[in-house]
Coordinates of C-alpha atoms (C1' of nucleotides) in Angstrom, one line a residue:
Chain M
M29 CA 91.3 -33.0 -29.5
P30 CA 94.3 -34.0 -31.6
K31 CA 93.5 -32.2 -34.8
A32 CA 91.4 -34.6 -36.9
P33 CA 89.6 -32.7 -39.6
D34 CA 87.9 -35.9 -40.6
A35 CA 88.1 -39.6 -39.8
S36 CA 86.8 -41.3 -36.7
S37 CA 89.9 -40.3 -34.7
G38 CA 91.2 -43.7 -34.1
P39 CA 94.9 -44.4 -34.4
V40 CA 96.2 -43.9 -38.0
S41 CA 97.7 -47.0 -39.6
A42 CA 98.6 -48.2 -43.1
E43 CA 95.3 -50.1 -43.1
L44 CA 93.3 -47.0 -42.3
I45 CA 95.1 -45.1 -45.0
E46 CA 94.3 -47.8 -47.5
K47 CA 90.6 -47.8 -46.5
A48 CA 90.4 -44.0 -47.1
A49 CA 92.3 -44.3 -50.3
V50 CA 89.9 -47.0 -51.7
Q51 CA 87.1 -44.5 -51.3
L52 CA 89.0 -41.6 -52.8
F53 CA 90.6 -43.5 -55.7
G54 CA 87.2 -45.0 -56.4
E55 CA 85.6 -41.5 -56.7
R56 CA 88.3 -39.6 -58.5
T57 CA 90.9 -42.1 -59.6
Y58 CA 94.5 -42.5 -58.5
P59 CA 96.2 -39.6 -60.3
L60 CA 93.6 -37.1 -59.3
V61 CA 93.8 -37.9 -55.6
G62 CA 96.6 -36.1 -53.8
M63 CA 98.4 -37.2 -50.7
R64 CA 96.8 -34.1 -49.2
D65 CA 93.4 -35.5 -49.8
I66 CA 94.3 -38.8 -48.2
S67 CA 96.0 -37.2 -45.2
N68 CA 92.9 -35.1 -44.7
A69 CA 90.6 -38.1 -44.8
V70 CA 92.6 -39.8 -42.0
G71 CA 93.1 -36.7 -40.0
I72 CA 96.9 -36.1 -40.2
L73 CA 99.1 -33.7 -42.1
P74 CA 100.4 -34.7 -45.6
G75 CA 104.0 -35.3 -44.6
S76 CA 102.9 -37.6 -41.7
L77 CA 101.6 -40.1 -44.1
Y78 CA 105.2 -41.2 -44.8
V79 CA 105.4 -42.5 -41.3
H80 CA 103.1 -45.3 -42.4
I81 CA 103.8 -45.7 -46.1
R82 CA 106.8 -45.4 -48.3
R83 CA 105.2 -44.1 -51.5
K84 CA 101.8 -43.2 -52.9
E85 CA 102.1 -46.1 -55.3
D86 CA 102.4 -48.6 -52.5
I87 CA 98.9 -47.7 -51.4
L88 CA 97.5 -48.5 -54.8
L89 CA 99.5 -51.7 -55.1
R90 CA 98.1 -53.1 -51.8
I91 CA 94.6 -52.2 -52.7
V92 CA 94.9 -53.8 -56.1
E93 CA 96.7 -57.0 -55.0
N94 CA 94.5 -58.0 -52.2
G95 CA 91.5 -56.8 -54.2
I96 CA 92.2 -59.4 -56.8
Q97 CA 93.3 -61.9 -54.2
R98 CA 89.8 -62.0 -52.7
Y99 CA 88.4 -63.2 -56.0
L100 CA 91.0 -65.9 -56.3
D101 CA 90.4 -67.1 -52.8
A102 CA 86.6 -67.3 -53.4
I103 CA 86.7 -68.8 -56.8
E104 CA 89.6 -71.2 -56.7
P105 CA 88.0 -73.8 -54.3
V106 CA 84.8 -73.8 -56.4
V107 CA 86.7 -74.5 -59.6
E108 CA 88.9 -77.1 -58.1
S109 CA 86.0 -79.1 -56.6
S110 CA 84.9 -82.3 -58.3
A111 CA 81.4 -81.1 -59.2
P112 CA 80.2 -81.1 -62.9
A113 CA 81.6 -78.3 -64.9
P114 CA 78.3 -76.5 -65.3
D115 CA 77.8 -76.4 -61.5
R116 CA 81.4 -75.2 -61.0
L117 CA 80.9 -72.4 -63.5
R118 CA 77.7 -71.4 -61.9
G119 CA 79.4 -71.5 -58.5
A120 CA 82.3 -69.5 -59.7
I121 CA 80.0 -66.8 -61.1
V122 CA 78.0 -66.6 -57.9
A123 CA 81.1 -66.5 -55.8
Y124 CA 82.4 -63.7 -58.0
M125 CA 79.2 -61.7 -57.5
R126 CA 79.4 -62.2 -53.8
V127 CA 82.9 -60.8 -53.6
L128 CA 81.9 -58.0 -55.8
A129 CA 79.0 -57.1 -53.6
D130 CA 81.3 -57.2 -50.5
T131 CA 84.1 -55.1 -51.9
L132 CA 82.6 -53.0 -54.6
P133 CA 84.7 -49.9 -54.3
Q134 CA 87.9 -51.9 -53.9
T135 CA 87.0 -53.9 -56.9
R136 CA 86.5 -50.8 -59.0
V137 CA 90.0 -49.6 -58.1
A138 CA 91.6 -53.1 -58.4
F139 CA 90.2 -53.9 -61.8
H140 CA 90.5 -50.5 -63.5
Q141 CA 93.3 -48.6 -61.9
W142 CA 96.2 -51.1 -61.7
T143 CA 97.3 -49.5 -65.0
Y144 CA 98.6 -46.5 -62.9
L145 CA 101.2 -48.7 -61.3
S146 CA 104.8 -48.6 -62.6
P147 CA 105.7 -51.4 -65.0
D148 CA 107.3 -53.7 -62.5
M149 CA 104.4 -53.5 -60.2
Q150 CA 102.0 -54.0 -63.1
E151 CA 103.8 -57.3 -63.8
R152 CA 102.9 -58.6 -60.3
V153 CA 99.3 -57.7 -61.0
I154 CA 99.3 -59.4 -64.4
V155 CA 100.3 -62.6 -62.7
L156 CA 97.2 -62.5 -60.5
R157 CA 95.0 -61.5 -63.4
R158 CA 96.2 -64.5 -65.4
R159 CA 95.5 -66.9 -62.6
Y160 CA 92.0 -65.4 -62.4
E161 CA 91.4 -65.8 -66.1
G162 CA 92.9 -69.2 -65.9
L163 CA 90.3 -70.4 -63.4
F164 CA 87.5 -69.8 -65.9
T165 CA 89.5 -71.2 -68.8
R166 CA 90.0 -74.4 -66.9
V167 CA 86.3 -75.0 -66.1
L168 CA 85.4 -74.4 -69.7
R169 CA 88.1 -76.5 -71.1
E170 CA 87.3 -79.4 -68.8
G171 CA 83.6 -79.0 -69.4
I172 CA 84.2 -79.3 -73.1
A173 CA 86.5 -82.3 -72.7
N174 CA 83.8 -84.1 -70.7
G175 CA 81.1 -83.3 -73.2
E176 CA 79.3 -81.2 -70.7
F177 CA 79.8 -78.1 -72.8
R178 CA 79.5 -77.6 -76.5
P179 CA 83.0 -77.4 -78.2
T180 CA 84.2 -74.1 -79.4
A181 CA 86.9 -73.3 -81.9
H182 CA 87.7 -70.2 -79.8
L183 CA 87.9 -71.0 -76.2
R184 CA 89.6 -67.8 -75.3
I185 CA 86.8 -65.7 -76.7
A186 CA 84.2 -67.7 -74.8
V187 CA 86.2 -67.0 -71.6
L188 CA 86.6 -63.3 -72.4
A189 CA 82.9 -63.0 -73.2
I190 CA 82.0 -64.4 -69.8
L191 CA 84.6 -62.4 -67.9
G192 CA 83.5 -59.3 -69.7
M193 CA 80.0 -59.8 -68.7
L194 CA 81.0 -60.3 -65.1
N195 CA 83.5 -57.5 -64.9
A196 CA 80.9 -55.1 -66.4
A197 CA 78.8 -55.7 -63.3
T198 CA 81.5 -53.8 -61.5
E199 CA 80.0 -50.7 -63.1
W200 CA 76.3 -51.3 -62.7
F201 CA 75.8 -53.5 -59.7
A202 CA 74.0 -51.7 -56.9
P203 CA 74.3 -53.4 -53.5
D204 CA 71.1 -51.7 -52.3
G205 CA 69.3 -52.2 -55.6
G206 CA 66.4 -54.7 -56.1
L207 CA 68.6 -57.7 -56.6
S208 CA 71.1 -59.5 -54.3
A209 CA 74.5 -60.7 -55.4
Q210 CA 73.1 -64.3 -55.4
Q211 CA 70.3 -63.3 -57.7
V212 CA 72.4 -61.4 -60.2
G213 CA 75.0 -64.2 -60.1
D214 CA 72.3 -66.7 -61.0
L215 CA 70.9 -64.6 -63.8
L216 CA 74.4 -64.1 -65.3
A217 CA 75.2 -67.8 -64.8
D218 CA 72.0 -68.6 -66.7
S219 CA 73.1 -66.6 -69.8
A220 CA 76.7 -67.9 -69.6
L221 CA 75.5 -71.5 -69.4
K222 CA 73.0 -71.1 -72.2
G223 CA 75.8 -70.1 -74.5
L224 CA 77.8 -73.2 -73.7
E225 CA 75.0 -75.8 -73.4
Q226 CA 75.1 -79.0 -75.4
R227 CA 71.9 -78.9 -77.5
Chain B
M11 CA 112.7 -26.5 -91.1
P12 CA 110.0 -25.0 -88.8
K13 CA 110.9 -26.7 -85.5
A14 CA 108.8 -29.9 -85.5
P15 CA 110.3 -32.3 -83.0
D16 CA 107.7 -34.9 -84.1
A17 CA 104.6 -35.1 -86.3
S18 CA 104.6 -35.2 -90.0
S19 CA 105.0 -31.4 -90.2
G20 CA 101.7 -30.6 -91.9
P21 CA 99.7 -27.6 -90.7
V22 CA 98.6 -28.0 -87.1
S23 CA 94.8 -28.0 -86.5
A24 CA 92.3 -28.9 -83.9
E25 CA 91.8 -32.2 -85.7
L26 CA 95.5 -33.0 -85.7
I27 CA 95.7 -32.2 -82.0
E28 CA 92.8 -34.5 -81.3
K29 CA 94.4 -37.3 -83.3
A30 CA 97.6 -37.0 -81.3
A31 CA 95.6 -36.8 -78.1
V32 CA 93.7 -40.0 -78.8
Q33 CA 97.0 -41.9 -78.9
L34 CA 98.4 -40.2 -75.8
F35 CA 95.2 -40.4 -73.7
G36 CA 94.9 -44.1 -74.8
E37 CA 98.4 -44.9 -73.7
R38 CA 98.6 -42.9 -70.4
T39 CA 95.1 -41.6 -69.7
Y40 CA 93.9 -38.0 -69.7
P41 CA 95.3 -36.8 -66.3
L42 CA 98.7 -38.1 -67.0
V43 CA 99.1 -36.5 -70.4
G44 CA 100.3 -32.9 -70.2
M45 CA 99.7 -30.2 -72.7
R46 CA 103.4 -30.3 -73.2
D47 CA 103.2 -34.0 -74.4
I48 CA 100.5 -33.0 -76.8
S49 CA 102.3 -30.0 -78.2
N50 CA 105.4 -32.1 -78.6
A51 CA 103.5 -34.7 -80.6
V52 CA 102.2 -32.1 -83.0
G53 CA 105.4 -30.2 -83.2
I54 CA 104.6 -26.8 -81.7
L55 CA 105.3 -25.2 -78.3
P56 CA 102.9 -25.7 -75.4
G57 CA 101.4 -22.2 -75.3
S58 CA 100.7 -22.4 -79.0
L59 CA 98.1 -25.1 -78.5
Y60 CA 95.7 -22.5 -77.3
V61 CA 95.6 -21.0 -80.8
H62 CA 93.6 -24.1 -81.8
I63 CA 91.8 -25.1 -78.6
R64 CA 90.3 -23.3 -75.6
R65 CA 91.0 -25.8 -72.9
K66 CA 92.5 -29.2 -72.4
E67 CA 89.1 -30.6 -71.5
D68 CA 87.6 -29.6 -74.9
I69 CA 90.0 -32.0 -76.6
L70 CA 88.7 -34.9 -74.4
L71 CA 85.1 -33.9 -74.9
R72 CA 85.4 -34.0 -78.7
I73 CA 87.1 -37.3 -78.7
V74 CA 84.5 -38.8 -76.4
E75 CA 81.4 -37.4 -78.1
N76 CA 82.2 -38.3 -81.6
G77 CA 83.7 -41.6 -80.4
I78 CA 80.3 -42.6 -79.1
Q79 CA 78.5 -41.0 -82.0
R80 CA 80.1 -43.4 -84.4
Y81 CA 78.5 -46.3 -82.6
L82 CA 75.1 -44.6 -82.7
D83 CA 75.4 -44.0 -86.4
A84 CA 76.4 -47.6 -87.1
I85 CA 73.9 -49.3 -84.8
E86 CA 70.8 -47.1 -85.1
P87 CA 69.8 -48.0 -88.7
V88 CA 70.2 -51.7 -87.9
V89 CA 68.0 -51.5 -84.9
E90 CA 65.4 -49.5 -86.7
S91 CA 65.1 -51.8 -89.6
S92 CA 62.1 -54.1 -90.0
A93 CA 64.1 -57.3 -89.8
P94 CA 63.4 -60.0 -87.1
A95 CA 64.8 -59.1 -83.6
P96 CA 67.4 -61.8 -83.6
D97 CA 68.7 -60.6 -86.9
R98 CA 68.7 -57.0 -85.7
L99 CA 70.6 -58.0 -82.6
R100 CA 73.2 -59.9 -84.5
G101 CA 73.5 -57.0 -87.0
A102 CA 73.9 -54.5 -84.1
I103 CA 76.6 -56.6 -82.5
V104 CA 78.5 -57.0 -85.8
A105 CA 78.2 -53.3 -86.5
Y106 CA 79.5 -52.6 -83.0
M107 CA 82.6 -54.8 -83.6
R108 CA 83.2 -53.1 -86.9
V109 CA 83.3 -49.7 -85.4
L110 CA 85.4 -51.0 -82.6
A111 CA 88.0 -52.4 -85.0
D112 CA 88.0 -49.1 -87.0
T113 CA 88.4 -46.8 -84.0
L114 CA 90.0 -48.9 -81.2
P115 CA 92.1 -46.3 -79.5
Q116 CA 89.4 -43.6 -79.7
T117 CA 86.9 -46.1 -78.3
R118 CA 89.1 -46.9 -75.4
V119 CA 89.3 -43.2 -74.5
A120 CA 85.6 -42.6 -75.2
F121 CA 84.3 -45.5 -73.1
H122 CA 86.6 -45.2 -70.1
Q123 CA 87.8 -41.7 -69.8
W124 CA 84.7 -39.6 -70.1
T125 CA 84.6 -39.6 -66.3
Y126 CA 87.5 -37.1 -66.4
L127 CA 85.2 -34.5 -67.8
S128 CA 83.6 -31.9 -65.6
P129 CA 80.1 -32.6 -64.4
D130 CA 78.3 -30.6 -67.0
M131 CA 80.3 -32.1 -69.9
Q132 CA 79.6 -35.5 -68.4
E133 CA 75.9 -34.9 -68.7
R134 CA 76.2 -34.5 -72.4
V135 CA 78.0 -37.8 -72.6
I136 CA 75.5 -39.5 -70.4
V137 CA 72.8 -38.6 -72.9
L138 CA 74.7 -40.3 -75.7
R139 CA 75.4 -43.4 -73.6
R140 CA 71.7 -43.7 -72.7
R141 CA 70.8 -43.6 -76.4
Y142 CA 73.3 -46.3 -77.0
E143 CA 72.0 -48.5 -74.2
G144 CA 68.5 -47.7 -75.4
L145 CA 69.1 -49.2 -78.8
F146 CA 69.9 -52.6 -77.4
T147 CA 67.1 -52.4 -74.9
R148 CA 64.7 -51.8 -77.7
V149 CA 65.7 -54.8 -79.7
L150 CA 65.4 -57.1 -76.7
R151 CA 62.0 -55.6 -75.7
E152 CA 60.6 -55.9 -79.1
G153 CA 61.9 -59.4 -79.6
I154 CA 60.3 -60.5 -76.3
A155 CA 57.1 -58.8 -77.2
N156 CA 57.0 -60.7 -80.6
G157 CA 57.8 -64.0 -78.9
E158 CA 61.2 -64.1 -80.8
F159 CA 63.1 -64.0 -77.5
R160 CA 62.4 -65.8 -74.2
P161 CA 60.8 -63.4 -71.7
T162 CA 63.0 -62.2 -68.8
A163 CA 62.0 -60.7 -65.5
H164 CA 65.0 -58.5 -65.7
L165 CA 65.4 -57.0 -69.1
R166 CA 67.9 -54.4 -67.9
I167 CA 70.3 -57.1 -66.7
A168 CA 70.0 -59.0 -70.0
V169 CA 71.0 -55.7 -71.7
L170 CA 73.8 -55.0 -69.4
A171 CA 75.2 -58.5 -69.7
I172 CA 75.3 -58.1 -73.5
L173 CA 76.8 -54.6 -73.4
G174 CA 79.3 -55.8 -70.8
M175 CA 80.4 -58.6 -73.1
L176 CA 80.7 -56.2 -76.0
N177 CA 82.5 -53.4 -74.1
A178 CA 85.0 -55.8 -72.7
A179 CA 86.1 -56.5 -76.3
T180 CA 87.5 -53.0 -76.1
E181 CA 90.2 -54.3 -73.9
W182 CA 91.1 -57.6 -75.7
F183 CA 90.3 -57.2 -79.3
A184 CA 93.4 -57.2 -81.5
P185 CA 92.9 -55.8 -85.0
D186 CA 95.8 -57.9 -86.3
G187 CA 95.0 -60.9 -84.2
G188 CA 93.7 -64.1 -85.8
L189 CA 90.0 -63.0 -86.0
S190 CA 88.3 -60.2 -87.9
A191 CA 85.7 -57.9 -86.4
Q192 CA 83.0 -59.8 -88.4
Q193 CA 84.2 -63.1 -87.0
V194 CA 84.4 -61.9 -83.4
G195 CA 81.0 -60.2 -83.8
D196 CA 79.4 -63.4 -85.0
L197 CA 80.9 -65.4 -82.1
L198 CA 79.6 -62.9 -79.6
A199 CA 76.3 -62.7 -81.3
D200 CA 76.0 -66.4 -81.0
S201 CA 76.4 -66.4 -77.3
A202 CA 74.1 -63.4 -76.8
L203 CA 71.4 -65.0 -78.9
K204 CA 71.7 -68.4 -77.2
G205 CA 71.0 -66.7 -73.9
L206 CA 67.8 -65.2 -75.3
E207 CA 66.5 -68.1 -77.5
Q208 CA 63.1 -69.5 -77.1
R209 CA 63.6 -73.2 -76.4
Chain J
dC30 C1' 103.1 -37.1 -35.9
dC31 C1' 104.3 -31.8 -36.9
dT32 C1' 107.0 -27.8 -39.0
dA33 C1' 108.7 -26.1 -42.8
dC34 C1' 110.1 -26.6 -47.1
dC35 C1' 111.9 -28.4 -51.9
dG36 C1' 112.2 -28.9 -56.9
dA37 C1' 109.3 -30.2 -60.5
dT38 C1' 105.4 -29.9 -63.1
dC39 C1' 100.8 -28.5 -64.1
dG40 C1' 97.2 -25.7 -67.3
dG41 C1' 97.0 -21.5 -69.0
dT42 C1' 98.0 -16.3 -70.4
dA43 C1' 100.0 -11.6 -72.0
dG44 C1' 101.9 -9.5 -75.5
dG45 C1' 103.7 -9.6 -79.4
Chain L
dC14 C1' 102.9 -19.6 -83.7
dC15 C1' 106.8 -18.0 -80.2
dT16 C1' 108.8 -15.8 -75.8
dA17 C1' 108.4 -15.6 -71.3
dC18 C1' 106.1 -16.3 -67.6
dC19 C1' 102.4 -17.1 -63.6
dG20 C1' 100.2 -19.1 -59.6
dA21 C1' 98.9 -23.5 -58.0
dT22 C1' 99.7 -27.9 -56.9
dC23 C1' 102.2 -32.2 -56.9
dG24 C1' 104.9 -36.2 -54.2
dG25 C1' 108.2 -36.3 -51.0
dT26 C1' 111.9 -35.1 -47.3
dA27 C1' 114.9 -33.1 -43.2
dG28 C1' 115.0 -32.5 -38.8
dG29 C1' 113.0 -32.6 -34.9

DNA sequence: CCTACCGATCGGTAGG
DNA sequence: CCTACCGATCGGTAGG
């Protein structure tokens, strides 16, 4: 028996550390989770973490970056397809909810705790967030240009309203609640689309 | 000259400490703000803070509780009026945006940082949040009952979608941006109402 | 991956 | 409201 106070006693790796950190950061947030908490969760001593990682902040950065990346990977193809804008918007929203359901704890960390990164790391995150916002902006803009959506004087607010609705699901979606990601996605797409419909 | 490294050198009080803390918590979040940062902002030495407050946590609790209370005070009368449900919902949303514009930094702390309170203090906050959510639930439920809104199988999701949209404004609303609270409120009310309309 | 440890900083207090 | 200080905990490192 090596020493493992916790963890399923496999080999420790940067990935395993990240997995443990996602849980801990999700429960108590980055500044309240100590390296000692993380080392305990993976079954090694605090100093030994630095065999696998360089700094605490690097753990957070990786969680955040590939947490957002998953959304980009899922939504980008839908937005770039040649379907009608309303279908693409619905598809993007459902894709969003699917990723959310699959990576709920990581999403909570990625969307809310990237502000604990140092300024230069935050800039890398902001680039990703802008691309993410840009995908929804694009569908709306194209839908309006084609006459599929009602024109708005304030496109950005329409986008932020939809993203706000979606991002809030981060806080209330329950994977084992009554509704699946698909169902919630369809409901949210319904309200988003009603607000944009040509009458 | 007393010693004040900062602050406009008035008499220090619990209220002044809270005011300084709202700014600091808003910028760097509760766990990253030390008592030394707060004492510096009000122009006294760290230990002297305890003349005015009992614990760091009490500062946060007061900011959070009366931050939420302002929303209740503004929205409750609108919801309890005898106007048609669509008008009450619009009124509640506009009232929300007005309070948001008036207390933006405090709202950011109140809505996102109450989770740093200890469990028993969190419970007091949860009571307030439930009342807040309840106000919107009530307008929607009554509007559906009266046939003013289209029935939904998932009332709670409709409420959460609207609240999510509103709460997100916490992160993007700019008091000195192009749009007033009233204007943003009306735009958001438009999308919320479109999603609920009887067709 | 462990042993042993470092300087810095934290919230908070005793006693005036 | 200050002086002076406390124990605890923090991220991180040297040297094996």
